[in-house]
Structure formats: structure tokens, C-alpha cells
């Protein structure tokens, strides 16, 4: 089986707005504030939201063609692990889907699709959870300047 790269790059730009506060902005201009603080999601919470959101879209788009849900909630959880070396990561990532549909033919049809759609999202369509599960490496480069330096 061969892999076919999608030529459309995915990107966000992160800007510091204050100590521990950041804004991520995509090329279309959508943005979200995050960081450390009572009124902000942390980067780990954003990762959990991205995993849940990716599957939510897969399930929602398909089921909403049949019926509007009366409840659509997904809990994303994970356990933070600190390794002996001091390195941090998450384990035991889990999504709990809580969905309800009207008690009519369309609602029962939508409800009957959920289990299959969740499986397809996990196994095939959710780029976020599939990337996490595959353990894709994260590279980096650095450019640092000093304001007013003459370069000598």
C-alpha cells in the first residue's frame, strides 16, 4: 500500500501575547488563545480537544444528515506520565462519546450509525489521533535575534 501526500500544507502561527499566554492563528485568520491561566486551555488540553474534535467532526457531519442530535458531547482524557528521565507525556488516551438523537425514524437511523462512524474515524479518518498513535517525530529549527545588535 502506498502513501499519497496531500499537497495542502497545514499550519498555525503561534504568537506570545503575555507571559504564559499565546494565540494560535491559522492562514484563514481563525484563532484561539491558550496557555497557563484559569481562563485558558493548556497545550495538553488543546491536544485532547484536537483528538476529540477530529472524531466529533467525522461523527457529526454524517449523523446530522439524518437527525440533529439532542446531546453531542465527547470527553477526552489522558494520564500525564513523568518518566524516570523527567520527560513528560500522556498515556491512556480515551474518548467517551455521549450522543442522543430524537426518538423517531431519523434519530434512530443516526444513532445506529454512531458506533461504525467512531470506528472509521479512529481507524481511517481522524488525522489527529492517527498521528498521535503513529508517533510522528516533531522537528524544529531556531532563529534568534537580539534587538539593535549590529551583527558583529
Coordinates of N, CA and C in Angstrom, one line a residue:
X1 N 0.8 -1.2 0.0 CA 0.0 0.0 0.0 C 0.9 1.2 0.0
X2 N 0.7 2.1 -0.9 CA 1.5 3.3 -1.0 C 0.8 4.5 -0.3
X3 N 1.6 5.5 0.1 CA 1.1 6.7 0.7 C 1.1 7.8 -0.3
X4 N 0.0 8.6 -0.3 CA -0.1 9.7 -1.2 C -0.1 11.0 -0.3
X5 N 0.9 11.9 -0.4 CA 0.8 13.1 0.4 C -0.2 14.1 -0.2
X6 N -0.9 14.7 0.7 CA -1.8 15.8 0.3 C -1.0 17.0 0.1
X7 N -1.1 17.7 -1.0 CA -0.2 18.8 -1.3 C -0.5 20.1 -0.5
X8 N -1.7 20.1 0.2 CA -2.1 21.3 1.0 C -1.4 21.3 2.4
X9 N -0.5 22.2 2.6 CA 0.2 22.2 3.9 C -0.8 22.7 5.0
X10 N -0.6 22.1 6.2 CA -1.4 22.5 7.4 C -0.4 23.3 8.3
X11 N -0.9 24.5 8.8 CA -0.1 25.3 9.6 C -0.8 26.2 10.6
X12 N -0.2 26.5 11.6 CA -0.7 27.6 12.5 C 0.5 28.4 12.9
X13 N 0.3 29.7 13.2 CA 1.3 30.5 13.8 C 1.0 30.9 15.2
X14 N 2.0 30.7 16.1 CA 1.8 31.0 17.5 C 2.4 32.3 17.8
X15 N 1.7 33.2 18.5 CA 2.3 34.4 19.0 C 2.1 34.6 20.5
X16 N 3.1 35.0 21.1 CA 3.1 35.3 22.6 C 2.3 36.6 22.8
X17 N 1.3 36.6 23.7 CA 0.6 37.8 24.0 C 0.9 38.4 25.3
X18 N 1.4 37.5 26.2 CA 1.9 37.9 27.6 C 2.6 36.6 28.1
X19 N 3.2 36.8 29.3 CA 3.9 35.6 29.9 C 2.9 34.5 30.1
X20 N 3.1 33.3 29.5 CA 2.3 32.2 29.6 C 1.0 32.2 28.8
X21 N 0.8 33.2 27.9 CA -0.4 33.4 27.1 C 0.0 33.5 25.7
X22 N -0.7 32.7 24.8 CA -0.4 32.7 23.4 C -1.7 32.7 22.6
X23 N -1.5 33.0 21.3 CA -2.6 32.9 20.3 C -2.1 32.1 19.2
X24 N -2.8 31.1 18.8 CA -2.5 30.3 17.6 C -3.5 30.8 16.5
X25 N -3.0 31.0 15.3 CA -3.8 31.6 14.2 C -3.5 30.7 13.0
X26 N -4.5 30.3 12.3 CA -4.3 29.6 11.0 C -4.3 30.6 9.8
X27 N -3.9 30.1 8.6 CA -3.8 31.0 7.5 C -5.1 31.7 7.1
X28 N -6.2 31.2 7.5 CA -7.5 31.8 7.2 C -7.9 32.9 8.2
X29 N -7.1 33.0 9.3 CA -7.4 34.0 10.3 C -8.1 33.6 11.5
X30 N -8.5 32.3 11.6 CA -9.2 31.8 12.8 C -8.1 31.7 13.9
X31 N -8.5 32.0 15.1 CA -7.5 32.0 16.2 C -8.1 31.5 17.5
X32 N -7.2 31.0 18.4 CA -7.6 30.6 19.7 C -6.5 31.0 20.7
X33 N -6.9 31.5 21.8 CA -6.0 31.9 22.9 C -5.8 30.6 23.8
X34 N -4.6 30.4 24.3 CA -4.3 29.3 25.2 C -3.1 29.6 26.0
X35 N -2.8 28.8 27.0 CA -1.6 28.9 27.8 C -1.8 28.5 29.2
X36 N -1.3 29.3 30.1 CA -1.4 29.0 31.6 C -2.3 30.1 32.2
X37 N -3.3 29.7 32.8 CA -4.2 30.6 33.5 C -5.6 30.0 33.6
X38 N -6.4 30.5 34.6 CA -7.7 30.0 34.8 C -8.6 30.1 33.7
X39 N -8.5 31.0 32.8 CA -9.4 31.3 31.7 C -8.9 30.7 30.4
X40 N -7.8 29.9 30.4 CA -7.2 29.4 29.2 C -7.1 27.8 29.2
X41 N -7.2 27.2 28.1 CA -6.9 25.8 27.9 C -5.4 25.7 27.8
X42 N -4.9 24.7 28.4 CA -3.4 24.4 28.4 C -3.1 23.7 27.0
X43 N -1.8 23.7 26.6 CA -1.5 22.9 25.4 C -1.9 21.4 25.5
X44 N -1.8 20.8 26.6 CA -2.2 19.4 26.7 C -3.7 19.3 26.5
X45 N -4.5 20.2 27.1 CA -5.9 20.2 26.9 C -6.3 20.5 25.4
X46 N -5.5 21.3 24.8 CA -5.7 21.5 23.3 C -5.5 20.3 22.5
X47 N -4.5 19.5 22.9 CA -4.2 18.2 22.3 C -5.4 17.3 22.5
X48 N -5.9 17.2 23.7 CA -7.1 16.4 23.9 C -8.3 16.9 23.2
X49 N -8.5 18.2 23.1 CA -9.6 18.8 22.3 C -9.4 18.5 20.8
X50 N -8.2 18.5 20.3 CA -8.0 18.2 18.9 C -8.3 16.8 18.6
X51 N -8.0 15.8 19.5 CA -8.3 14.4 19.3 C -9.8 14.2 19.3
X52 N -10.5 14.8 20.3 CA -11.9 14.7 20.4 C -12.6 15.4 19.2
X53 N -12.1 16.6 18.9 CA -12.7 17.4 17.8 C -12.6 16.7 16.5
X54 N -11.5 16.1 16.2 CA -11.4 15.4 14.9 C -12.4 14.3 14.8
X55 N -12.6 13.5 15.8 CA -13.6 12.5 15.7 C -15.0 13.0 15.8
X56 N -15.2 14.1 16.5 CA -16.5 14.8 16.6 C -17.0 15.2 15.2
X57 N -16.1 15.8 14.4 CA -16.4 16.2 13.1 C -16.9 15.1 12.2
X58 N -16.1 14.0 12.3 CA -16.4 12.8 11.5 C -17.8 12.3 11.8
X59 N -18.1 12.2 13.1 CA -19.4 11.6 13.5 C -20.5 12.6 13.3
X60 N -20.3 13.8 13.6 CA -21.3 14.9 13.5 C -21.8 15.1 12.0
X61 N -20.8 15.2 11.1 CA -21.2 15.5 9.7 C -22.1 14.4 9.2
X62 N -21.7 13.2 9.5 CA -22.5 12.1 8.9 C -23.9 11.9 9.6
X63 N -23.9 11.9 10.9 CA -25.2 11.7 11.6 C -26.1 12.9 11.4
X64 N -25.6 14.1 11.3 CA -26.5 15.3 11.2 C -27.2 15.3 9.8
X65 N -26.8 14.5 8.9 CA -27.5 14.4 7.6 C -28.9 13.7 7.9
X66 N -28.9 12.9 8.9 CA -30.2 12.2 9.2 C -31.0 12.9 10.3
X67 N -30.3 13.3 11.4 CA -31.0 13.9 12.5 C -30.1 14.9 13.3
X68 N -30.7 15.9 13.8 CA -29.9 16.8 14.7 C -29.8 16.2 16.1
X69 N -28.6 16.1 16.7 CA -28.5 15.5 18.0 C -29.1 16.4 19.1
X70 N -29.7 15.7 20.1 CA -30.2 16.5 21.2 C -29.1 16.6 22.3
X71 N -28.1 15.7 22.2 CA -26.9 15.8 23.0 C -25.7 15.3 22.2
X72 N -24.6 16.0 22.2 CA -23.4 15.7 21.5 C -22.2 16.1 22.3
X73 N -21.7 15.2 23.1 CA -20.6 15.5 24.0 C -19.5 14.4 23.9
X74 N -18.3 14.8 23.9 CA -17.2 13.8 23.9 C -16.2 14.2 25.0
X75 N -15.9 13.3 25.9 CA -14.9 13.5 27.0 C -13.6 12.9 26.5
X76 N -12.6 13.7 26.5 CA -11.2 13.2 26.1 C -10.4 13.3 27.4
X77 N -9.8 12.1 27.7 CA -9.0 12.0 28.9 C -7.6 11.4 28.6
X78 N -6.7 11.7 29.4 CA -5.3 11.1 29.3 C -4.7 11.2 30.7
X79 N -3.7 10.3 30.9 CA -2.9 10.3 32.2 C -1.5 10.9 31.9
X80 N -1.2 12.0 32.6 CA 0.2 12.5 32.4 C 1.2 11.6 33.1
X81 N 2.2 11.3 32.4 CA 3.3 10.4 33.0 C 4.6 11.2 33.0
X82 N 5.3 11.1 34.1 CA 6.6 11.7 34.2 C 7.6 10.5 34.2
X83 N 8.4 10.4 33.2 CA 9.3 9.2 33.1 C 10.5 9.4 34.0
X84 N 11.3 8.4 34.3 CA 12.4 8.4 35.2 C 13.4 9.6 34.8
X85 N 13.5 9.8 33.5 CA 14.4 10.9 33.0 C 13.8 12.3 33.2
X86 N 12.6 12.3 33.7 CA 11.9 13.6 33.9 C 11.1 14.1 32.7
X87 N 11.1 13.3 31.6 CA 10.4 13.7 30.4 C 8.9 13.4 30.6
X88 N 8.0 14.3 30.1 CA 6.6 14.2 30.3 C 5.9 13.7 29.0
X89 N 4.8 13.0 29.2 CA 4.0 12.6 28.0 C 2.6 12.1 28.6
X90 N 1.7 11.9 27.7 CA 0.4 11.3 28.1 C 0.3 9.9 27.7
X91 N -0.4 9.1 28.5 CA -0.8 7.7 28.3 C -2.3 7.5 28.5
X92 N -2.8 6.4 28.1 CA -4.2 6.0 28.3 C -5.1 7.1 27.7
X93 N -4.9 7.5 26.5 CA -5.8 8.5 25.9 C -7.1 7.8 25.6
X94 N -8.2 8.4 25.9 CA -9.5 7.8 25.7 C -10.6 8.8 25.4
X95 N -11.5 8.4 24.5 CA -12.6 9.3 24.2 C -13.9 8.6 24.6
X96 N -14.8 9.3 25.3 CA -16.1 8.8 25.7 C -17.1 9.6 25.0
X97 N -17.9 9.0 24.1 CA -18.9 9.6 23.3 C -20.3 9.6 24.0
X98 N -20.9 10.7 24.2 CA -22.3 10.8 24.8 C -23.2 11.5 23.8
X99 N -23.9 10.7 23.0 CA -24.8 11.3 22.0 C -26.2 10.8 22.2
X100 N -27.2 11.7 21.9 CA -28.6 11.3 21.9 C -29.2 12.0 20.7
X101 N -30.2 11.3 20.2 CA -31.0 11.7 19.0 C -32.5 11.6 19.3
X102 N -33.3 12.3 18.5 CA -34.7 12.2 18.7 C -35.3 10.8 18.6
X103 N -36.3 10.5 19.3 CA -37.0 9.1 19.1 C -37.9 9.1 18.0
X104 N -37.3 9.1 16.8 CA -38.1 9.0 15.6 C -37.2 8.2 14.6
X105 N -37.7 8.0 13.4 CA -37.0 7.1 12.4 C -35.6 7.7 12.1
X106 N -35.6 9.1 11.9 CA -34.3 9.7 11.5 C -33.4 9.7 12.7
X107 N -33.8 9.9 13.9 CA -33.0 9.8 15.1 C -32.4 8.4 15.3
X108 N -33.3 7.4 15.1 CA -32.8 6.0 15.3 C -31.8 5.7 14.2
X109 N -32.0 6.2 13.0 CA -31.0 6.0 11.9 C -29.7 6.6 12.3
X110 N -29.7 7.8 12.8 CA -28.4 8.5 13.1 C -27.8 7.7 14.3
X111 N -28.6 7.3 15.3 CA -28.0 6.6 16.5 C -27.4 5.3 16.0
X112 N -28.0 4.7 15.0 CA -27.4 3.4 14.5 C -26.1 3.5 13.8
X113 N -25.8 4.7 13.4 CA -24.5 4.9 12.6 C -23.3 5.2 13.5
X114 N -23.6 5.6 14.8 CA -22.5 6.2 15.6 C -21.4 5.2 15.8
X115 N -21.6 4.0 16.2 CA -20.6 3.0 16.5 C -19.6 2.8 15.3
X116 N -20.2 2.6 14.1 CA -19.4 2.5 12.9 C -18.6 3.7 12.6
X117 N -19.2 4.9 12.7 CA -18.5 6.1 12.4 C -17.4 6.4 13.4
X118 N -17.6 6.1 14.7 CA -16.5 6.3 15.6 C -15.3 5.3 15.2
X119 N -15.6 4.1 14.9 CA -14.6 3.2 14.4 C -13.9 3.6 13.2
X120 N -14.6 4.1 12.2 CA -14.0 4.7 11.0 C -13.1 5.9 11.3
X121 N -13.6 6.7 12.1 CA -12.8 7.9 12.5 C -11.5 7.5 13.1
X122 N -11.5 6.5 14.1 CA -10.3 6.1 14.7 C -9.4 5.3 13.8
X123 N -9.9 4.5 12.9 CA -9.1 3.6 12.1 C -8.6 4.3 10.8
X124 N -9.4 5.3 10.3 CA -9.1 5.8 9.0 C -9.0 7.3 8.9
X125 N -10.0 8.0 9.4 CA -10.2 9.4 9.0 C -9.6 10.5 10.0
X126 N -9.5 10.2 11.2 CA -9.1 11.3 12.2 C -7.5 11.4 12.1
X127 N -7.1 12.4 11.4 CA -5.7 12.7 11.2 C -5.0 12.9 12.6
X128 N -5.7 13.5 13.5 CA -5.0 13.9 14.8 C -4.7 12.6 15.6
X129 N -5.7 11.8 15.9 CA -5.5 10.6 16.7 C -4.5 9.6 15.9
X130 N -4.7 9.5 14.6 CA -3.8 8.6 13.9 C -2.4 9.1 13.9
X131 N -2.1 10.4 13.9 CA -0.8 10.9 14.0 C -0.2 10.6 15.4
X132 N -1.0 10.8 16.4 CA -0.5 10.5 17.8 C -0.2 9.1 17.9
X133 N -1.1 8.2 17.4 CA -0.8 6.8 17.6 C 0.4 6.3 16.8
X134 N 0.7 6.9 15.6 CA 1.8 6.6 14.8 C 3.1 7.1 15.4
X135 N 3.0 8.0 16.3 CA 4.3 8.6 16.9 C 5.1 9.4 16.0
X136 N 4.5 10.3 15.2 CA 5.2 11.1 14.3 C 6.2 12.0 15.0
X137 N 7.5 12.0 14.4 CA 8.5 12.9 15.0 C 8.2 14.4 14.8
X138 N 8.6 15.2 15.7 CA 8.4 16.6 15.6 C 9.8 17.3 15.5
X139 N 10.1 17.9 14.4 CA 11.4 18.5 14.2 C 11.3 20.0 14.6
X140 N 12.4 20.7 14.5 CA 12.4 22.1 14.8 C 13.6 22.8 14.2
X141 N 13.5 24.1 14.0 CA 14.6 25.0 13.6 C 14.5 26.2 14.5
X142 N 15.6 27.0 14.6 CA 15.6 28.1 15.5 C 16.2 29.3 14.9
X143 N 15.6 30.5 15.1 CA 16.1 31.7 14.6 C 16.0 32.7 15.8
X144 N 17.1 33.2 16.3 CA 17.1 34.1 17.5 C 17.9 35.3 17.1
X145 N 17.3 36.4 17.4 CA 18.0 37.7 17.2 C 18.1 38.5 18.5
X146 N 18.9 39.6 18.5 CA 19.0 40.5 19.6 C 18.6 41.9 19.0
X147 N 17.6 42.5 19.5 CA 17.2 43.8 19.0 C 18.3 44.8 19.1
X148 N 18.6 45.5 18.0 CA 19.6 46.6 18.0 C 21.0 46.1 17.8
X149 N 21.2 44.8 17.7 CA 22.6 44.3 17.5 C 23.0 44.6 16.1
X150 N 24.3 44.9 16.0 CA 24.8 45.3 14.7 C 25.4 44.1 13.9
X151 N 25.3 42.9 14.5 CA 25.7 41.7 13.8 C 27.2 41.4 13.9
X152 N 28.0 42.1 14.7 CA 29.4 41.9 14.8 C 29.8 41.1 15.9

